[in-house]
PDB file of C-alpha atoms in Angstrom:
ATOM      1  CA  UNK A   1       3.937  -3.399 -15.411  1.00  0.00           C
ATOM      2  CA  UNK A   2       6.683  -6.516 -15.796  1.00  0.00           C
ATOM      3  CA  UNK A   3       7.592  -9.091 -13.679  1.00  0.00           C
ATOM      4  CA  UNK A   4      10.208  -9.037 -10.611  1.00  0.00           C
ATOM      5  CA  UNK A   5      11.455 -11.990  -8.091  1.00  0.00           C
ATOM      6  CA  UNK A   6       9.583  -9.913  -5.001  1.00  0.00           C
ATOM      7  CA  UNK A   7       6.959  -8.771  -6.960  1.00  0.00           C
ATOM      8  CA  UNK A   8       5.877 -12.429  -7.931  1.00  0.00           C
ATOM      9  CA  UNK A   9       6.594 -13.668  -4.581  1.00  0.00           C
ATOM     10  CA  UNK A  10       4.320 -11.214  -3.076  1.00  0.00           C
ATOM     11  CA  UNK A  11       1.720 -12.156  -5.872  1.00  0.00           C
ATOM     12  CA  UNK A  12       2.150 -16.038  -4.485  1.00  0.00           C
ATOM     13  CA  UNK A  13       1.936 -14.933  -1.197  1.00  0.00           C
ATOM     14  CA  UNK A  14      -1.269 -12.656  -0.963  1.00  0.00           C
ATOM     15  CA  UNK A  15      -4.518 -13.648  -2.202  1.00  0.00           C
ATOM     16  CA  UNK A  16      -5.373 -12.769  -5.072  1.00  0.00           C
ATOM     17  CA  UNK A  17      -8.656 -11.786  -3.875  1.00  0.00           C
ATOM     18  CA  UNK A  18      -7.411  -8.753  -2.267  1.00  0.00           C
ATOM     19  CA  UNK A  19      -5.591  -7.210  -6.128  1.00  0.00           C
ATOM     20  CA  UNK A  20      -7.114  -3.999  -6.242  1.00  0.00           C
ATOM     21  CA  UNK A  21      -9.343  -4.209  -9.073  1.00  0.00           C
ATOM     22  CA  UNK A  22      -7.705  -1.080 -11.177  1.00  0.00           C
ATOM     23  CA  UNK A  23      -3.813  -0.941 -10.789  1.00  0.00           C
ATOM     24  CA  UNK A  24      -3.880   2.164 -12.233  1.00  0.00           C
ATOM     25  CA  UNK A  25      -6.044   4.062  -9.866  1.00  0.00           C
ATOM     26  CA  UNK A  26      -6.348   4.514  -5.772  1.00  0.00           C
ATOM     27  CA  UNK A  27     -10.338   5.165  -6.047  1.00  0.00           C
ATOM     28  CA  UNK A  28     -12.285   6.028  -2.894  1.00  0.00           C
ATOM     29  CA  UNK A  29     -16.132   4.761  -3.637  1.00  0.00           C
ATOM     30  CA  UNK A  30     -17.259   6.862  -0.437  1.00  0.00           C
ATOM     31  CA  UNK A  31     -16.153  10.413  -1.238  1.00  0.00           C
ATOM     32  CA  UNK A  32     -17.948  11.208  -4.428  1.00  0.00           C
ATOM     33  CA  UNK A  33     -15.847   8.042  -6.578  1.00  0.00           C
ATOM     34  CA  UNK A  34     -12.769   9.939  -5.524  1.00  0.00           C
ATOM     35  CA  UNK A  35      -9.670   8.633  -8.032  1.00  0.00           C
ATOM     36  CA  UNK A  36      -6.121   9.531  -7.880  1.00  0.00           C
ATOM     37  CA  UNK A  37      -4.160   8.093 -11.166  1.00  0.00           C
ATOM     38  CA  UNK A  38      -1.411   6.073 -10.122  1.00  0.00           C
ATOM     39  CA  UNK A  39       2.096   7.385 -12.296  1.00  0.00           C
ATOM     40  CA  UNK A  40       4.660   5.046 -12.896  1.00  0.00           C
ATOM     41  CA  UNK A  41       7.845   4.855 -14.922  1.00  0.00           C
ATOM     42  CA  UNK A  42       8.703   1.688 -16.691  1.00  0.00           C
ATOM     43  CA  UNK A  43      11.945   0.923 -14.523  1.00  0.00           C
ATOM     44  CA  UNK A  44       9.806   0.348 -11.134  1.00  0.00           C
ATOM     45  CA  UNK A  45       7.691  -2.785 -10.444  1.00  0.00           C
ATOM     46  CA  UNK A  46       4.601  -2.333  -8.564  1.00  0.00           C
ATOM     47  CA  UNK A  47       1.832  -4.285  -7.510  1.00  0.00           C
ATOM     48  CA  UNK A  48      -1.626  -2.959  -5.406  1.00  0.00           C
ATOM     49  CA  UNK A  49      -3.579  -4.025  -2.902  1.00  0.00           C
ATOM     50  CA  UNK A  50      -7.400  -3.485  -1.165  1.00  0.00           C
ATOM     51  CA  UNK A  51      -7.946  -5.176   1.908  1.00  0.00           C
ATOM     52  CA  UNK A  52     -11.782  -4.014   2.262  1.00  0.00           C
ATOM     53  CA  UNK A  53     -14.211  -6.476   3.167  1.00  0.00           C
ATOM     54  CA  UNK A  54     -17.032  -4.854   1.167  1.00  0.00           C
ATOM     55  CA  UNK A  55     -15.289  -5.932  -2.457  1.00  0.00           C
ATOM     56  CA  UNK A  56     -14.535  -9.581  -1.367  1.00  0.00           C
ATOM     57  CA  UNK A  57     -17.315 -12.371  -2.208  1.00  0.00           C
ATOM     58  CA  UNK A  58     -19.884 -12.823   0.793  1.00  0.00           C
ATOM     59  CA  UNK A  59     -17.845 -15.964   1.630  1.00  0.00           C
ATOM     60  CA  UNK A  60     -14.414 -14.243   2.319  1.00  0.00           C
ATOM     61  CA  UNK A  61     -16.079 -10.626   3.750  1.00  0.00           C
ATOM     62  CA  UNK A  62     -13.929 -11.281   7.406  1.00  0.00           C
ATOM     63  CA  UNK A  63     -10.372 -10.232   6.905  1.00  0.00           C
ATOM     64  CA  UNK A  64      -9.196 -11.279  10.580  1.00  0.00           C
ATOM     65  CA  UNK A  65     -11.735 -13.091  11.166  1.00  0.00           C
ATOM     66  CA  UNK A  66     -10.045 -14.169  14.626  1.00  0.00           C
ATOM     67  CA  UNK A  67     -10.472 -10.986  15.908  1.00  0.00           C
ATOM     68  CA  UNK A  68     -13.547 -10.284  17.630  1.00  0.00           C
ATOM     69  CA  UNK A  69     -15.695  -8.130  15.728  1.00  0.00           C
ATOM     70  CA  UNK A  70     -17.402  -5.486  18.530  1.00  0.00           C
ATOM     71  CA  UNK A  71     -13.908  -4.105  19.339  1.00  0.00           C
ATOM     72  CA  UNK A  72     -14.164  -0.846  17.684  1.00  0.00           C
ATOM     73  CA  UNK A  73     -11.233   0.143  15.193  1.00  0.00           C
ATOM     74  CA  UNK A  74      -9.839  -3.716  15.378  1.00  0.00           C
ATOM     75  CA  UNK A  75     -10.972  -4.436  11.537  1.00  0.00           C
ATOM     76  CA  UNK A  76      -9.903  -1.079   9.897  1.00  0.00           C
ATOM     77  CA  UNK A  77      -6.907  -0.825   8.238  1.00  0.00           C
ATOM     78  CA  UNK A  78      -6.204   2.034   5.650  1.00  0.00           C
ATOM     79  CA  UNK A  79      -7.548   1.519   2.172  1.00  0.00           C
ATOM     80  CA  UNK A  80      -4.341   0.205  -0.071  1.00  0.00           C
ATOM     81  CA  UNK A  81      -1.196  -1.298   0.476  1.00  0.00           C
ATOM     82  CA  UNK A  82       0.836  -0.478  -2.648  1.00  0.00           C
ATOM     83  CA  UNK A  83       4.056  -2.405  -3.011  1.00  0.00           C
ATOM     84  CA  UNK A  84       6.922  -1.207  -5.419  1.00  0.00           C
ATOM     85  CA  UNK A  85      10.528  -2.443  -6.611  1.00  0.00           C
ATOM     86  CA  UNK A  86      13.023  -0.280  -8.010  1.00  0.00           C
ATOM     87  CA  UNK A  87      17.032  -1.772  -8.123  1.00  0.00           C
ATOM     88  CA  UNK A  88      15.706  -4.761  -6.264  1.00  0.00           C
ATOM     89  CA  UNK A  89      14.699  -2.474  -2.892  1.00  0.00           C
ATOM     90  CA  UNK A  90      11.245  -2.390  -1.855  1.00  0.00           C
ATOM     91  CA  UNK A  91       8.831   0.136  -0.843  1.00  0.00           C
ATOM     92  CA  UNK A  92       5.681  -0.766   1.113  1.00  0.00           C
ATOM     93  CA  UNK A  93       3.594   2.522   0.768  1.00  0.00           C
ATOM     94  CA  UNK A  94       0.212   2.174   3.087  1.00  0.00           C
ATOM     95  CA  UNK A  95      -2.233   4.509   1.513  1.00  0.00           C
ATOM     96  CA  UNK A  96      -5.171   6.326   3.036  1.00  0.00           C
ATOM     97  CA  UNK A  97      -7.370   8.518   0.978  1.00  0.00           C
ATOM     98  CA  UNK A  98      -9.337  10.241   3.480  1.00  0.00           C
ATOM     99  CA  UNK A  99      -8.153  12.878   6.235  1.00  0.00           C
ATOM    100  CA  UNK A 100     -10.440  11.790   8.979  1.00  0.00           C
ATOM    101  CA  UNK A 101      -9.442  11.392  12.789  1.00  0.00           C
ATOM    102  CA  UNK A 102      -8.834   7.991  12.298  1.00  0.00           C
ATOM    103  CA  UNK A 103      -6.572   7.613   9.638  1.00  0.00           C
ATOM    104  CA  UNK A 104      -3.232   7.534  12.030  1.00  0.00           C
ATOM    105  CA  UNK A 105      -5.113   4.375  13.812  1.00  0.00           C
ATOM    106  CA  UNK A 106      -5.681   2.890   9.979  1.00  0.00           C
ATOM    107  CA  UNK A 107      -2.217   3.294   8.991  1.00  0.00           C
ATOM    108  CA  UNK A 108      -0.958   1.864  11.754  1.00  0.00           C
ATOM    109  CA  UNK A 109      -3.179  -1.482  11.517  1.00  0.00           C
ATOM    110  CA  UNK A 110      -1.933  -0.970   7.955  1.00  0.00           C
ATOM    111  CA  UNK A 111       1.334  -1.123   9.339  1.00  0.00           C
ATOM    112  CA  UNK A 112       1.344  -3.806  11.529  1.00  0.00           C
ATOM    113  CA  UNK A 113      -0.429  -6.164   8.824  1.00  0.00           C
ATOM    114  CA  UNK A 114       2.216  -5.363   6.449  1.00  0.00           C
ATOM    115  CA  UNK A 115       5.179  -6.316   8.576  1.00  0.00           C
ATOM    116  CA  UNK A 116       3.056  -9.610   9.283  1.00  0.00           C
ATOM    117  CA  UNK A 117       2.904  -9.557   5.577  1.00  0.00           C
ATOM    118  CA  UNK A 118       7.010  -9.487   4.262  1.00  0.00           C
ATOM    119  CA  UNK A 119       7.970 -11.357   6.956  1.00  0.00           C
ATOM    120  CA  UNK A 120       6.074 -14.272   6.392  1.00  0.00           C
ATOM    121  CA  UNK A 121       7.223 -13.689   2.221  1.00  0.00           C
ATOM    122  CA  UNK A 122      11.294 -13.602   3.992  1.00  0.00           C
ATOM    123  CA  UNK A 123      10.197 -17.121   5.944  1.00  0.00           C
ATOM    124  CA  UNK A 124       8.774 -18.329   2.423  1.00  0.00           C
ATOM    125  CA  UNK A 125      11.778 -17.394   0.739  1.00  0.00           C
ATOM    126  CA  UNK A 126      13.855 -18.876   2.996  1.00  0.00           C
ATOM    127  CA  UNK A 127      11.837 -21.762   2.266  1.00  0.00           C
ATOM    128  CA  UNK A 128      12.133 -22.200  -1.181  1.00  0.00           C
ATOM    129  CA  UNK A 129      15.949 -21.394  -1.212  1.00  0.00           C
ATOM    130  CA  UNK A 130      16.829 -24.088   1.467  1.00  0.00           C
ATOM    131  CA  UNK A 131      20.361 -22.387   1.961  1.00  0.00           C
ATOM    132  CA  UNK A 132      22.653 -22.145   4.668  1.00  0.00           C
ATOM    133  CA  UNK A 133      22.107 -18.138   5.371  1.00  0.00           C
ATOM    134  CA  UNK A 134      19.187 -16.146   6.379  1.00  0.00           C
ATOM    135  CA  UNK A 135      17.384 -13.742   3.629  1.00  0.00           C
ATOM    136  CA  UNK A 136      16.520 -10.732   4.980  1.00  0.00           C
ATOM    137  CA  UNK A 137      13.923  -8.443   2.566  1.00  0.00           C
ATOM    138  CA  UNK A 138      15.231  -5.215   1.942  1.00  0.00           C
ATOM    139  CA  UNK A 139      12.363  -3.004   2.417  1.00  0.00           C
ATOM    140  CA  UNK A 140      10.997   0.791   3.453  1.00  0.00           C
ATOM    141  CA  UNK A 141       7.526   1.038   4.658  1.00  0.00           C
ATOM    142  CA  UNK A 142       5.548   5.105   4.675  1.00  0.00           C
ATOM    143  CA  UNK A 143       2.460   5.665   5.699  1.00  0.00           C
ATOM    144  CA  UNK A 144       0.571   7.936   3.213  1.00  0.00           C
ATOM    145  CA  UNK A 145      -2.311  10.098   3.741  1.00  0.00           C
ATOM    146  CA  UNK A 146      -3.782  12.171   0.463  1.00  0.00           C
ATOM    147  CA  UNK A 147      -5.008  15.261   1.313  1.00  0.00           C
ATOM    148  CA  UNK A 148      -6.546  18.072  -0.743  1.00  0.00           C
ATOM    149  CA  UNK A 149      -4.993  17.290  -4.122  1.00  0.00           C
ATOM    150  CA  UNK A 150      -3.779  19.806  -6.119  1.00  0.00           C
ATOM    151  CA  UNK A 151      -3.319  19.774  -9.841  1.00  0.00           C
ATOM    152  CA  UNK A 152       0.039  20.338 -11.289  1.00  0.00           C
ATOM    153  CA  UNK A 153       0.812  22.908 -13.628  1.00  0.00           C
ATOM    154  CA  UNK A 154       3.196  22.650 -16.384  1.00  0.00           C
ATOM    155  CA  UNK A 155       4.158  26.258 -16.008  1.00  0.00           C
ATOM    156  CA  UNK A 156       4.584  26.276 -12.099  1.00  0.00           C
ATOM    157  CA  UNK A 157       7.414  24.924 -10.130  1.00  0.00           C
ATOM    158  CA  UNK A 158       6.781  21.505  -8.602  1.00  0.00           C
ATOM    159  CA  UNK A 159       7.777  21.142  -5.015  1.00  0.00           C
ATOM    160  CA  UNK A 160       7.716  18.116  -3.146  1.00  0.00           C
ATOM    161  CA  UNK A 161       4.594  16.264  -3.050  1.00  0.00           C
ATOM    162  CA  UNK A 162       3.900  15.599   0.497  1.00  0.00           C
ATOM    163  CA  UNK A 163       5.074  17.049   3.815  1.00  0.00           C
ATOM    164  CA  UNK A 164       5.597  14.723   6.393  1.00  0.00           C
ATOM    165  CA  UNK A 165       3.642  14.970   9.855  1.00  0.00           C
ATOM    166  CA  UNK A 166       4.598  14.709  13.565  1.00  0.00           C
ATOM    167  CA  UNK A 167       3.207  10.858  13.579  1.00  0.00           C
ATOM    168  CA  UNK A 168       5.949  10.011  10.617  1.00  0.00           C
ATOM    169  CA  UNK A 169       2.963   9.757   8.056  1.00  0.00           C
ATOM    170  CA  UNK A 170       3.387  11.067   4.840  1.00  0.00           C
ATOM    171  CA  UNK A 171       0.509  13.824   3.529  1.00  0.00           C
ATOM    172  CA  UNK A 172       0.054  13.846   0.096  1.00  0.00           C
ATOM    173  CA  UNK A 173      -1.456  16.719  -1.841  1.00  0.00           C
ATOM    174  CA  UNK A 174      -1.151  15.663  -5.582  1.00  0.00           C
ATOM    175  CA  UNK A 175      -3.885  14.585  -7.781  1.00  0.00           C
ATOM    176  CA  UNK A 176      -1.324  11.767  -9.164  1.00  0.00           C
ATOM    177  CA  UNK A 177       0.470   9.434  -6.747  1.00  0.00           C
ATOM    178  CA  UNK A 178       3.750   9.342  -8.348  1.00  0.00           C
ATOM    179  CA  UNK A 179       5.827   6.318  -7.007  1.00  0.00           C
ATOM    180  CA  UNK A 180       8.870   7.656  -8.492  1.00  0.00           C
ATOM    181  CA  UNK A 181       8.732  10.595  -6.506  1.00  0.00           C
ATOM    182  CA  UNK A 182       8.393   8.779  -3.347  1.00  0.00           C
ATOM    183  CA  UNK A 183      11.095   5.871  -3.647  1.00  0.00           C
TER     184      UNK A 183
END
């Protein structure tokens, strides 16, 4: 995985704390160490994120810790936020792994945090380049739930990887996540 102008600017902008700790893998430590193997070519940048309080040192465990913590549902978010670059556009791709009533509610924290998120790295670009006009990021953001994965075989005809619901959130139902697939 190289090196791209948003990539590293997202890299300065998020802790670092919160880099999943496998790039290669969405894992879900709850449902039997579910993994899904994160595919992708050389051309597209990508970088991952896990915003889960229970992988963060005891001393940063409160992601908002401004919100008030016996409001059920205020802390959740889904479980990655996987950012990708291909022909300088981004993707923001918000990644759930389990199908459980509440996984619309997490994507759409998800959501939320990640516009928070690329507009404050446009305002920090903006920054830096001190010019006369207004950068605006280029980006997509989908809402992904994997459901059910099924394995590909070489002898059967792919179709597409996900169908999309009525609440505009992707469902998944490969065993890889392939970005390319998705940009």
């Amino acid at each position: 995985m190289g090196m791209s102008n948003c990539i590293d600017t997202i890299k300065k902008v998020i802790n670092s704390d919160y880099l999943s700790k496998s790039q290669e893998y969405l894992i879900e430590e709850d449902v039997k160490a579910r993994k899904v193997t994160i595919y992708c070519p050389k051309n597209i940048e990508y970088v991952l994120y896990k915003f889960d309080e229970k992988n963060l040192p005891k001393d940063k465990q409160k992601i908002f810790p401004f919100f008030n913590r016996d409001i059920p549902g205020l802390n959740k978010m889904a479980d990655y936020m996987l950012f990708a670059e291909k022909n300088k556009k981004l993707s923001v791709f918000l990644i759930e792994l389990k199908c459980s009533s509440c996984s619309k509610q997490q994507l759409d924290a998800m959501e939320l945090y990640a516009q928070f998120i690329l507009k404050s790295i446009e305002r920090i670009i903006n920054i830096e380049r001190n010019k006369h006009f207004i950068f605006n990021l280029d980006y997509k953001i989908n809402k992904i739930r994997i459901k059910n994965p099924k394995k590909i075989k070489s002898k059967v005809k792919i179709g597409d990887p996900f169908e999309i619901n009525q609440h505009g959130i992707f469902d998944y139902v490969w065993t890889d996540f392939r970005i390319d697939t998705l940009l």
